[in-house]
């Protein structure tokens, strides 16, 4: 019939502030899992008792970034997997509220987790929008100006007696120190995708394939991708 539709029920956490909802997933016929930004937990709701949260699962996502979770059923367990701001991945049993596993998947925020449709794998991603500070930009400009002045003075002092220009010299980089090849900073890309094998018996997940898409935060150009 015509007229405004009315919701069947409202879901609201009366016990603690709830961040903006970024994802919802049905679990069975009566339950819904919700994920939030600027929050410290996920929530499981029972639509038959909408007046209160059924369970909360710790997940620190205190920024405006969106974090994606996934739900699957394995060996009789209904499991939700999610990443957090620190780069950890947590697997929770929705039926009992217990933590099944927790491991460090990335050096920075783990933004998305997805279960394989049939095999015992999860895929995780890491990525942040990073912007250089104004102080860093001003410092880099000052260094570039100083280097240019030094080159000009050096050129005047090194020019030949006949006025011929000096040999071309390689200009030093003024963009600050770069991570050494093979160091932990260089081996932990800001933006990457990783595949992990999950052992439901409780042992630590093992990393399989890692796909990285490194990004130059200075000029915004995307670099190549590598798979190992």
PDB file of C-alpha atoms in Angstrom:
ATOM      1  CA  UNK A   1       0.000   0.000   0.000  1.00  0.00           C
ATOM      2  CA  UNK A   2       1.100   3.593  -0.412  1.00  0.00           C
ATOM      3  CA  UNK A   3       2.675   5.523   2.438  1.00  0.00           C
ATOM      4  CA  UNK A   4       5.925   5.700   4.292  1.00  0.00           C
ATOM      5  CA  UNK A   5       7.476   2.376   5.216  1.00  0.00           C
ATOM      6  CA  UNK A   6       8.372   1.798   8.849  1.00  0.00           C
ATOM      7  CA  UNK A   7      11.367  -0.264  10.074  1.00  0.00           C
ATOM      8  CA  UNK A   8      10.635  -3.527  11.815  1.00  0.00           C
ATOM      9  CA  UNK A   9      13.010  -2.661  14.652  1.00  0.00           C
ATOM     10  CA  UNK A  10      15.819  -0.338  15.711  1.00  0.00           C
ATOM     11  CA  UNK A  11      19.262  -1.512  16.830  1.00  0.00           C
ATOM     12  CA  UNK A  12      21.024   0.764  19.274  1.00  0.00           C
ATOM     13  CA  UNK A  13      23.816   0.254  21.785  1.00  0.00           C
ATOM     14  CA  UNK A  14      22.511   1.855  24.959  1.00  0.00           C
ATOM     15  CA  UNK A  15      25.562   0.955  27.055  1.00  0.00           C
ATOM     16  CA  UNK A  16      28.352   2.642  25.097  1.00  0.00           C
ATOM     17  CA  UNK A  17      28.711   5.092  22.190  1.00  0.00           C
ATOM     18  CA  UNK A  18      28.511   3.476  18.766  1.00  0.00           C
ATOM     19  CA  UNK A  19      30.685   4.674  15.877  1.00  0.00           C
ATOM     20  CA  UNK A  20      29.461   5.130  12.332  1.00  0.00           C
ATOM     21  CA  UNK A  21      28.292   1.851  10.786  1.00  0.00           C
ATOM     22  CA  UNK A  22      30.419   0.863   7.775  1.00  0.00           C
ATOM     23  CA  UNK A  23      29.376  -2.772   7.193  1.00  0.00           C
ATOM     24  CA  UNK A  24      26.547  -5.183   8.007  1.00  0.00           C
ATOM     25  CA  UNK A  25      26.308  -8.966   7.521  1.00  0.00           C
ATOM     26  CA  UNK A  26      23.520 -11.455   8.119  1.00  0.00           C
ATOM     27  CA  UNK A  27      24.348 -14.528  10.201  1.00  0.00           C
ATOM     28  CA  UNK A  28      21.576 -17.088   9.981  1.00  0.00           C
ATOM     29  CA  UNK A  29      17.952 -15.954  10.133  1.00  0.00           C
ATOM     30  CA  UNK A  30      17.999 -13.731  13.212  1.00  0.00           C
ATOM     31  CA  UNK A  31      21.483 -12.299  13.746  1.00  0.00           C
ATOM     32  CA  UNK A  32      23.357  -9.353  12.267  1.00  0.00           C
ATOM     33  CA  UNK A  33      27.011  -8.378  12.687  1.00  0.00           C
ATOM     34  CA  UNK A  34      27.884  -4.688  12.459  1.00  0.00           C
ATOM     35  CA  UNK A  35      31.266  -3.039  11.926  1.00  0.00           C
ATOM     36  CA  UNK A  36      31.986   0.581  12.776  1.00  0.00           C
ATOM     37  CA  UNK A  37      34.524   3.346  12.220  1.00  0.00           C
ATOM     38  CA  UNK A  38      35.800   5.417  15.125  1.00  0.00           C
ATOM     39  CA  UNK A  39      34.936   2.615  17.527  1.00  0.00           C
ATOM     40  CA  UNK A  40      36.614  -0.017  19.671  1.00  0.00           C
ATOM     41  CA  UNK A  41      34.387  -3.019  18.973  1.00  0.00           C
ATOM     42  CA  UNK A  42      32.146  -4.860  16.542  1.00  0.00           C
ATOM     43  CA  UNK A  43      28.658  -5.910  17.563  1.00  0.00           C
ATOM     44  CA  UNK A  44      26.448  -8.983  17.195  1.00  0.00           C
ATOM     45  CA  UNK A  45      22.710  -8.351  17.297  1.00  0.00           C
ATOM     46  CA  UNK A  46      19.758 -10.722  17.798  1.00  0.00           C
ATOM     47  CA  UNK A  47      16.775  -9.258  15.931  1.00  0.00           C
ATOM     48  CA  UNK A  48      14.419 -11.115  18.249  1.00  0.00           C
ATOM     49  CA  UNK A  49      15.844  -9.003  21.113  1.00  0.00           C
ATOM     50  CA  UNK A  50      16.752  -5.698  19.442  1.00  0.00           C
ATOM     51  CA  UNK A  51      16.763  -3.676  22.629  1.00  0.00           C
ATOM     52  CA  UNK A  52      20.323  -4.763  23.574  1.00  0.00           C
ATOM     53  CA  UNK A  53      23.592  -5.865  21.979  1.00  0.00           C
ATOM     54  CA  UNK A  54      24.042  -9.635  22.109  1.00  0.00           C
ATOM     55  CA  UNK A  55      27.870  -9.577  22.038  1.00  0.00           C
ATOM     56  CA  UNK A  56      30.745  -7.173  21.464  1.00  0.00           C
ATOM     57  CA  UNK A  57      34.065  -8.140  19.892  1.00  0.00           C
ATOM     58  CA  UNK A  58      37.115  -5.930  20.481  1.00  0.00           C
ATOM     59  CA  UNK A  59      38.361  -4.143  17.366  1.00  0.00           C
ATOM     60  CA  UNK A  60      40.177  -0.810  17.559  1.00  0.00           C
ATOM     61  CA  UNK A  61      39.205   1.294  14.528  1.00  0.00           C
ATOM     62  CA  UNK A  62      39.397   4.787  15.982  1.00  0.00           C
ATOM     63  CA  UNK A  63      40.012   6.558  12.652  1.00  0.00           C
ATOM     64  CA  UNK A  64      37.588   7.390   9.811  1.00  0.00           C
ATOM     65  CA  UNK A  65      39.010   4.573   7.703  1.00  0.00           C
ATOM     66  CA  UNK A  66      36.700   1.715   6.713  1.00  0.00           C
ATOM     67  CA  UNK A  67      37.614  -1.783   7.970  1.00  0.00           C
ATOM     68  CA  UNK A  68      35.992  -4.783   6.305  1.00  0.00           C
ATOM     69  CA  UNK A  69      35.240  -8.063   8.100  1.00  0.00           C
ATOM     70  CA  UNK A  70      34.042 -11.455   6.835  1.00  0.00           C
ATOM     71  CA  UNK A  71      31.940 -14.301   8.254  1.00  0.00           C
ATOM     72  CA  UNK A  72      32.135 -18.019   7.513  1.00  0.00           C
ATOM     73  CA  UNK A  73      31.135 -21.400   8.945  1.00  0.00           C
ATOM     74  CA  UNK A  74      33.948 -23.915   9.509  1.00  0.00           C
ATOM     75  CA  UNK A  75      33.803 -27.200  11.431  1.00  0.00           C
ATOM     76  CA  UNK A  76      30.589 -26.229  13.189  1.00  0.00           C
ATOM     77  CA  UNK A  77      31.858 -22.785  14.186  1.00  0.00           C
ATOM     78  CA  UNK A  78      30.444 -19.511  12.913  1.00  0.00           C
ATOM     79  CA  UNK A  79      33.514 -17.299  12.709  1.00  0.00           C
ATOM     80  CA  UNK A  80      34.028 -13.612  12.018  1.00  0.00           C
ATOM     81  CA  UNK A  81      37.471 -12.379  10.970  1.00  0.00           C
ATOM     82  CA  UNK A  82      38.527  -8.745  11.066  1.00  0.00           C
ATOM     83  CA  UNK A  83      41.597  -6.544  11.044  1.00  0.00           C
ATOM     84  CA  UNK A  84      42.270  -3.497  13.194  1.00  0.00           C
ATOM     85  CA  UNK A  85      44.257  -0.286  13.326  1.00  0.00           C
ATOM     86  CA  UNK A  86      47.423  -1.990  14.599  1.00  0.00           C
ATOM     87  CA  UNK A  87      47.554  -4.488  11.694  1.00  0.00           C
ATOM     88  CA  UNK A  88      46.359  -7.488  13.702  1.00  0.00           C
ATOM     89  CA  UNK A  89      43.768  -9.994  12.496  1.00  0.00           C
ATOM     90  CA  UNK A  90      41.320 -11.508  14.992  1.00  0.00           C
ATOM     91  CA  UNK A  91      39.020 -14.503  14.532  1.00  0.00           C
ATOM     92  CA  UNK A  92      36.024 -14.708  16.880  1.00  0.00           C
ATOM     93  CA  UNK A  93      33.483 -17.465  17.490  1.00  0.00           C
ATOM     94  CA  UNK A  94      30.104 -15.772  17.121  1.00  0.00           C
ATOM     95  CA  UNK A  95      28.342 -18.526  19.058  1.00  0.00           C
ATOM     96  CA  UNK A  96      30.476 -18.302  22.198  1.00  0.00           C
ATOM     97  CA  UNK A  97      32.191 -14.901  21.893  1.00  0.00           C
ATOM     98  CA  UNK A  98      35.617 -16.509  22.349  1.00  0.00           C
ATOM     99  CA  UNK A  99      38.739 -15.437  20.469  1.00  0.00           C
ATOM    100  CA  UNK A 100      39.840 -18.300  18.207  1.00  0.00           C
ATOM    101  CA  UNK A 101      43.039 -16.732  16.909  1.00  0.00           C
ATOM    102  CA  UNK A 102      44.843 -13.398  16.765  1.00  0.00           C
ATOM    103  CA  UNK A 103      48.000 -12.668  14.774  1.00  0.00           C
ATOM    104  CA  UNK A 104      49.985  -9.759  13.378  1.00  0.00           C
ATOM    105  CA  UNK A 105      49.265  -9.623   9.644  1.00  0.00           C
ATOM    106  CA  UNK A 106      50.617  -6.188   8.692  1.00  0.00           C
ATOM    107  CA  UNK A 107      52.882  -3.482  10.033  1.00  0.00           C
ATOM    108  CA  UNK A 108      50.108  -0.916   9.616  1.00  0.00           C
ATOM    109  CA  UNK A 109      46.308  -0.937   9.627  1.00  0.00           C
ATOM    110  CA  UNK A 110      44.715  -4.141   8.300  1.00  0.00           C
ATOM    111  CA  UNK A 111      41.782  -2.762   6.332  1.00  0.00           C
ATOM    112  CA  UNK A 112      40.122  -5.888   4.963  1.00  0.00           C
ATOM    113  CA  UNK A 113      39.858  -9.622   5.664  1.00  0.00           C
ATOM    114  CA  UNK A 114      38.154 -12.240   3.492  1.00  0.00           C
ATOM    115  CA  UNK A 115      37.683 -15.999   3.833  1.00  0.00           C
ATOM    116  CA  UNK A 116      38.286 -18.366   0.935  1.00  0.00           C
ATOM    117  CA  UNK A 117      34.930 -19.880  -0.187  1.00  0.00           C
ATOM    118  CA  UNK A 118      36.002 -23.454   0.551  1.00  0.00           C
ATOM    119  CA  UNK A 119      39.684 -23.767   1.517  1.00  0.00           C
ATOM    120  CA  UNK A 120      41.324 -22.810   4.815  1.00  0.00           C
ATOM    121  CA  UNK A 121      42.728 -19.458   3.710  1.00  0.00           C
ATOM    122  CA  UNK A 122      42.105 -15.824   4.518  1.00  0.00           C
ATOM    123  CA  UNK A 123      43.239 -12.855   2.470  1.00  0.00           C
ATOM    124  CA  UNK A 124      44.187  -9.615   4.210  1.00  0.00           C
ATOM    125  CA  UNK A 125      45.038  -6.134   3.011  1.00  0.00           C
ATOM    126  CA  UNK A 126      46.849  -3.139   4.400  1.00  0.00           C
ATOM    127  CA  UNK A 127      46.682   0.427   3.178  1.00  0.00           C
ATOM    128  CA  UNK A 128      46.679   3.967   4.490  1.00  0.00           C
ATOM    129  CA  UNK A 129      46.335   7.396   2.997  1.00  0.00           C
ATOM    130  CA  UNK A 130      49.557   9.127   4.022  1.00  0.00           C
ATOM    131  CA  UNK A 131      50.194  12.831   3.506  1.00  0.00           C
ATOM    132  CA  UNK A 132      53.500  14.657   4.073  1.00  0.00           C
ATOM    133  CA  UNK A 133      53.345  17.237   6.838  1.00  0.00           C
ATOM    134  CA  UNK A 134      53.647  20.949   6.022  1.00  0.00           C
ATOM    135  CA  UNK A 135      56.743  21.080   8.224  1.00  0.00           C
ATOM    136  CA  UNK A 136      58.345  18.299   6.181  1.00  0.00           C
ATOM    137  CA  UNK A 137      57.509  20.056   2.891  1.00  0.00           C
ATOM    138  CA  UNK A 138      58.923  23.374   4.114  1.00  0.00           C
ATOM    139  CA  UNK A 139      62.084  21.654   5.343  1.00  0.00           C
ATOM    140  CA  UNK A 140      62.513  19.858   2.003  1.00  0.00           C
ATOM    141  CA  UNK A 141      62.081  23.146   0.081  1.00  0.00           C
ATOM    142  CA  UNK A 142      64.700  24.835   2.269  1.00  0.00           C
ATOM    143  CA  UNK A 143      67.102  21.956   1.662  1.00  0.00           C
ATOM    144  CA  UNK A 144      66.534  22.114  -2.098  1.00  0.00           C
ATOM    145  CA  UNK A 145      67.169  25.875  -2.154  1.00  0.00           C
ATOM    146  CA  UNK A 146      70.332  25.459  -0.096  1.00  0.00           C
ATOM    147  CA  UNK A 147      71.572  22.673  -2.373  1.00  0.00           C
ATOM    148  CA  UNK A 148      70.910  24.806  -5.472  1.00  0.00           C
ATOM    149  CA  UNK A 149      72.835  27.731  -3.974  1.00  0.00           C
ATOM    150  CA  UNK A 150      75.710  25.424  -3.061  1.00  0.00           C
ATOM    151  CA  UNK A 151      75.796  24.033  -6.616  1.00  0.00           C
ATOM    152  CA  UNK A 152      75.874  27.547  -8.042  1.00  0.00           C
ATOM    153  CA  UNK A 153      78.729  28.614  -5.761  1.00  0.00           C
ATOM    154  CA  UNK A 154      80.615  25.423  -6.530  1.00  0.00           C
ATOM    155  CA  UNK A 155      80.152  25.982 -10.270  1.00  0.00           C
ATOM    156  CA  UNK A 156      81.602  29.475 -10.028  1.00  0.00           C
ATOM    157  CA  UNK A 157      84.620  28.271  -8.056  1.00  0.00           C
ATOM    158  CA  UNK A 158      85.281  25.250 -10.290  1.00  0.00           C
ATOM    159  CA  UNK A 159      84.927  26.938 -13.693  1.00  0.00           C
ATOM    160  CA  UNK A 160      88.094  26.853 -15.808  1.00  0.00           C
ATOM    161  CA  UNK A 161      90.379  29.782 -16.405  1.00  0.00           C
ATOM    162  CA  UNK A 162      89.046  30.034 -19.968  1.00  0.00           C
ATOM    163  CA  UNK A 163      85.485  30.307 -18.642  1.00  0.00           C
ATOM    164  CA  UNK A 164      84.513  26.762 -19.688  1.00  0.00           C
ATOM    165  CA  UNK A 165      81.758  25.154 -17.562  1.00  0.00           C
ATOM    166  CA  UNK A 166      82.775  22.539 -14.983  1.00  0.00           C
ATOM    167  CA  UNK A 167      82.080  18.852 -15.450  1.00  0.00           C
ATOM    168  CA  UNK A 168      78.513  17.868 -14.636  1.00  0.00           C
ATOM    169  CA  UNK A 169      78.194  16.599 -11.080  1.00  0.00           C
ATOM    170  CA  UNK A 170      75.511  14.353  -9.665  1.00  0.00           C
ATOM    171  CA  UNK A 171      73.194  16.263  -7.387  1.00  0.00           C
ATOM    172  CA  UNK A 172      72.624  14.723  -4.003  1.00  0.00           C
ATOM    173  CA  UNK A 173      69.126  13.702  -2.943  1.00  0.00           C
ATOM    174  CA  UNK A 174      67.309  16.054  -0.564  1.00  0.00           C
ATOM    175  CA  UNK A 175      64.278  13.905   0.101  1.00  0.00           C
ATOM    176  CA  UNK A 176      65.620  12.497   3.352  1.00  0.00           C
ATOM    177  CA  UNK A 177      66.992   9.040   4.180  1.00  0.00           C
ATOM    178  CA  UNK A 178      65.520   6.023   2.430  1.00  0.00           C
ATOM    179  CA  UNK A 179      65.111   2.584   4.059  1.00  0.00           C
ATOM    180  CA  UNK A 180      68.056   0.338   3.366  1.00  0.00           C
ATOM    181  CA  UNK A 181      67.326  -2.552   1.042  1.00  0.00           C
ATOM    182  CA  UNK A 182      66.541  -5.631   3.076  1.00  0.00           C
ATOM    183  CA  UNK A 183      65.716  -3.651   6.232  1.00  0.00           C
ATOM    184  CA  UNK A 184      62.437  -4.157   8.112  1.00  0.00           C
ATOM    185  CA  UNK A 185      61.121  -0.780   6.906  1.00  0.00           C
ATOM    186  CA  UNK A 186      61.848  -1.668   3.284  1.00  0.00           C
ATOM    187  CA  UNK A 187      60.329  -5.153   3.599  1.00  0.00           C
ATOM    188  CA  UNK A 188      57.042  -3.865   5.075  1.00  0.00           C
ATOM    189  CA  UNK A 189      55.189  -2.074   2.233  1.00  0.00           C
ATOM    190  CA  UNK A 190      52.452   0.339   3.216  1.00  0.00           C
ATOM    191  CA  UNK A 191      49.955  -1.132   0.746  1.00  0.00           C
ATOM    192  CA  UNK A 192      49.876  -4.889   0.233  1.00  0.00           C
ATOM    193  CA  UNK A 193      47.694  -7.991   0.060  1.00  0.00           C
ATOM    194  CA  UNK A 194      48.616 -11.214   1.853  1.00  0.00           C
ATOM    195  CA  UNK A 195      47.164 -14.720   1.891  1.00  0.00           C
ATOM    196  CA  UNK A 196      47.286 -16.788   5.093  1.00  0.00           C
ATOM    197  CA  UNK A 197      46.608 -20.463   5.723  1.00  0.00           C
ATOM    198  CA  UNK A 198      44.393 -21.000   8.751  1.00  0.00           C
ATOM    199  CA  UNK A 199      44.756 -24.083  10.949  1.00  0.00           C
ATOM    200  CA  UNK A 200      41.561 -24.518  12.887  1.00  0.00           C
ATOM    201  CA  UNK A 201      43.322 -26.682  15.441  1.00  0.00           C
ATOM    202  CA  UNK A 202      44.764 -23.539  17.030  1.00  0.00           C
ATOM    203  CA  UNK A 203      48.283 -23.279  15.581  1.00  0.00           C
ATOM    204  CA  UNK A 204      49.582 -19.959  14.286  1.00  0.00           C
ATOM    205  CA  UNK A 205      48.419 -18.995  10.766  1.00  0.00           C
ATOM    206  CA  UNK A 206      51.103 -19.303   8.098  1.00  0.00           C
ATOM    207  CA  UNK A 207      51.689 -16.668   5.439  1.00  0.00           C
ATOM    208  CA  UNK A 208      51.507 -17.805   1.840  1.00  0.00           C
ATOM    209  CA  UNK A 209      51.487 -15.438  -1.121  1.00  0.00           C
ATOM    210  CA  UNK A 210      52.159 -11.726  -0.661  1.00  0.00           C
ATOM    211  CA  UNK A 211      51.114  -9.250  -3.341  1.00  0.00           C
ATOM    212  CA  UNK A 212      52.358  -5.715  -2.886  1.00  0.00           C
ATOM    213  CA  UNK A 213      51.451  -2.494  -4.618  1.00  0.00           C
ATOM    214  CA  UNK A 214      53.879   0.122  -3.386  1.00  0.00           C
ATOM    215  CA  UNK A 215      52.982   3.773  -3.716  1.00  0.00           C
ATOM    216  CA  UNK A 216      55.161   6.854  -3.845  1.00  0.00           C
ATOM    217  CA  UNK A 217      53.516   9.201  -1.335  1.00  0.00           C
ATOM    218  CA  UNK A 218      55.528  12.151  -2.610  1.00  0.00           C
ATOM    219  CA  UNK A 219      54.088  12.435  -6.115  1.00  0.00           C
ATOM    220  CA  UNK A 220      51.174   9.975  -5.990  1.00  0.00           C
ATOM    221  CA  UNK A 221      52.459   7.734  -8.803  1.00  0.00           C
ATOM    222  CA  UNK A 222      51.793   4.060  -8.378  1.00  0.00           C
ATOM    223  CA  UNK A 223      54.728   1.719  -8.633  1.00  0.00           C
ATOM    224  CA  UNK A 224      54.860  -1.851  -9.865  1.00  0.00           C
ATOM    225  CA  UNK A 225      53.339  -4.903  -8.282  1.00  0.00           C
ATOM    226  CA  UNK A 226      55.267  -7.926  -7.090  1.00  0.00           C
ATOM    227  CA  UNK A 227      54.192 -11.413  -6.142  1.00  0.00           C
ATOM    228  CA  UNK A 228      56.341 -13.808  -4.131  1.00  0.00           C
TER     229      UNK A 228
END
